[in-house]
CSV table of C-alpha atoms in Angstrom, one decimal:
chain,number,residue,atom,x,y,z
A,6,UNK,CA,-13.5,20.7,-25.7
A,7,UNK,CA,-11.5,23.4,-23.8
A,8,UNK,CA,-12.7,22.2,-20.4
A,9,UNK,CA,-11.2,18.7,-20.9
A,10,UNK,CA,-7.9,20.2,-21.9
A,11,UNK,CA,-7.8,22.4,-18.8
A,12,UNK,CA,-8.7,19.6,-16.5
A,13,UNK,CA,-6.1,17.4,-18.1
A,14,UNK,CA,-3.4,19.8,-17.3
A,15,UNK,CA,-4.1,19.4,-13.5
A,16,UNK,CA,-4.8,15.6,-13.4
A,17,UNK,CA,-2.4,12.7,-12.8
A,18,UNK,CA,-3.2,9.4,-14.4
A,19,UNK,CA,-1.9,6.6,-12.2
A,20,UNK,CA,-1.7,2.9,-12.6
A,21,UNK,CA,-1.4,0.7,-9.5
A,22,UNK,CA,-0.2,-2.9,-9.6
A,23,UNK,CA,-0.8,-4.7,-6.3
A,24,UNK,CA,1.4,-7.7,-7.2
A,25,UNK,CA,2.2,-10.6,-4.9
A,26,UNK,CA,5.8,-9.7,-4.7
A,27,UNK,CA,6.0,-5.9,-5.4
A,28,UNK,CA,3.5,-3.0,-5.6
A,29,UNK,CA,4.2,-0.7,-8.5
A,30,UNK,CA,2.8,2.8,-9.1
A,31,UNK,CA,3.2,4.3,-12.6
A,32,UNK,CA,2.4,7.9,-13.4
A,33,UNK,CA,1.5,9.0,-16.9
A,34,UNK,CA,4.5,10.7,-18.5
A,35,UNK,CA,6.8,9.9,-15.5
A,36,UNK,CA,7.0,6.1,-15.5
A,37,UNK,CA,7.4,4.0,-12.4
A,38,UNK,CA,7.4,6.3,-9.3
A,39,UNK,CA,7.0,3.6,-6.6
A,40,UNK,CA,8.3,0.0,-6.7
A,41,UNK,CA,8.2,-1.5,-3.2
A,42,UNK,CA,7.7,-5.0,-1.7
A,43,UNK,CA,4.0,-5.8,-1.2
A,44,UNK,CA,4.4,-6.1,2.6
A,45,UNK,CA,2.5,-4.4,5.4
A,46,UNK,CA,3.7,-4.6,9.1
A,47,UNK,CA,0.6,-4.4,11.4
A,48,UNK,CA,0.4,-4.3,15.2
A,49,UNK,CA,-2.7,-5.5,16.9
A,50,UNK,CA,-3.6,-3.3,19.8
A,51,UNK,CA,-6.4,-3.2,22.4
A,52,UNK,CA,-9.9,-4.4,21.4
A,53,UNK,CA,-8.5,-5.8,18.1
A,54,UNK,CA,-7.7,-2.5,16.6
A,55,UNK,CA,-4.7,-2.5,14.2
A,56,UNK,CA,-2.1,0.1,13.5
A,57,UNK,CA,0.2,0.1,10.4
A,58,UNK,CA,3.8,0.3,11.5
A,59,UNK,CA,5.6,0.1,8.1
A,60,UNK,CA,5.1,-0.7,4.5
A,61,UNK,CA,7.3,-1.8,1.6
A,62,UNK,CA,11.0,-2.2,2.2
A,63,UNK,CA,10.8,-1.1,5.8
A,64,UNK,CA,8.1,-3.7,6.6
A,65,UNK,CA,10.1,-6.4,4.8
A,66,UNK,CA,13.2,-5.6,6.8
A,67,UNK,CA,11.1,-6.0,10.1
A,68,UNK,CA,10.1,-9.6,9.2
A,69,UNK,CA,11.7,-12.0,11.8
A,70,UNK,CA,13.2,-9.1,13.8
A,71,UNK,CA,10.2,-7.8,15.7
A,72,UNK,CA,9.6,-9.5,19.1
A,73,UNK,CA,6.1,-10.3,20.4
A,74,UNK,CA,2.9,-11.9,19.2
A,75,UNK,CA,1.1,-8.7,18.3
A,76,UNK,CA,2.9,-8.2,15.0
A,77,UNK,CA,1.6,-9.4,11.6
A,78,UNK,CA,3.1,-9.2,8.2
A,79,UNK,CA,0.5,-9.2,5.4
A,80,UNK,CA,0.5,-8.7,1.6
A,81,UNK,CA,-0.5,-5.2,0.7
A,82,UNK,CA,-3.3,-6.6,-1.5
A,83,UNK,CA,-4.8,-8.7,1.4
A,84,UNK,CA,-4.5,-5.8,3.8
A,85,UNK,CA,-6.3,-3.3,1.5
A,86,UNK,CA,-9.0,-5.8,0.7
A,87,UNK,CA,-9.6,-6.4,4.4
A,88,UNK,CA,-9.9,-2.7,5.1
A,89,UNK,CA,-12.3,-2.1,2.2
A,90,UNK,CA,-14.5,-5.0,3.2
A,91,UNK,CA,-14.8,-3.8,6.8
A,92,UNK,CA,-15.5,-0.2,5.7
A,93,UNK,CA,-18.7,-1.0,3.7
């Protein structure tokens, strides 16, 4: 069908692997476009609200170097599952 061919020209097929060590994103026809450590640096602010400070390599580099008790380092999979469970 012509409609499917036209829509296919403007779509991106992506595969996401939220692994325990690395998160990998693969785009159809392009291969691996993201390969980052599965780490999220999160800061807890007032009233229990959280703010993402860094992800991937940047978050991994922060581990052990960030002072204070308000910083948490989580796996990307755990963090995303927590966000999705609170949004429903």
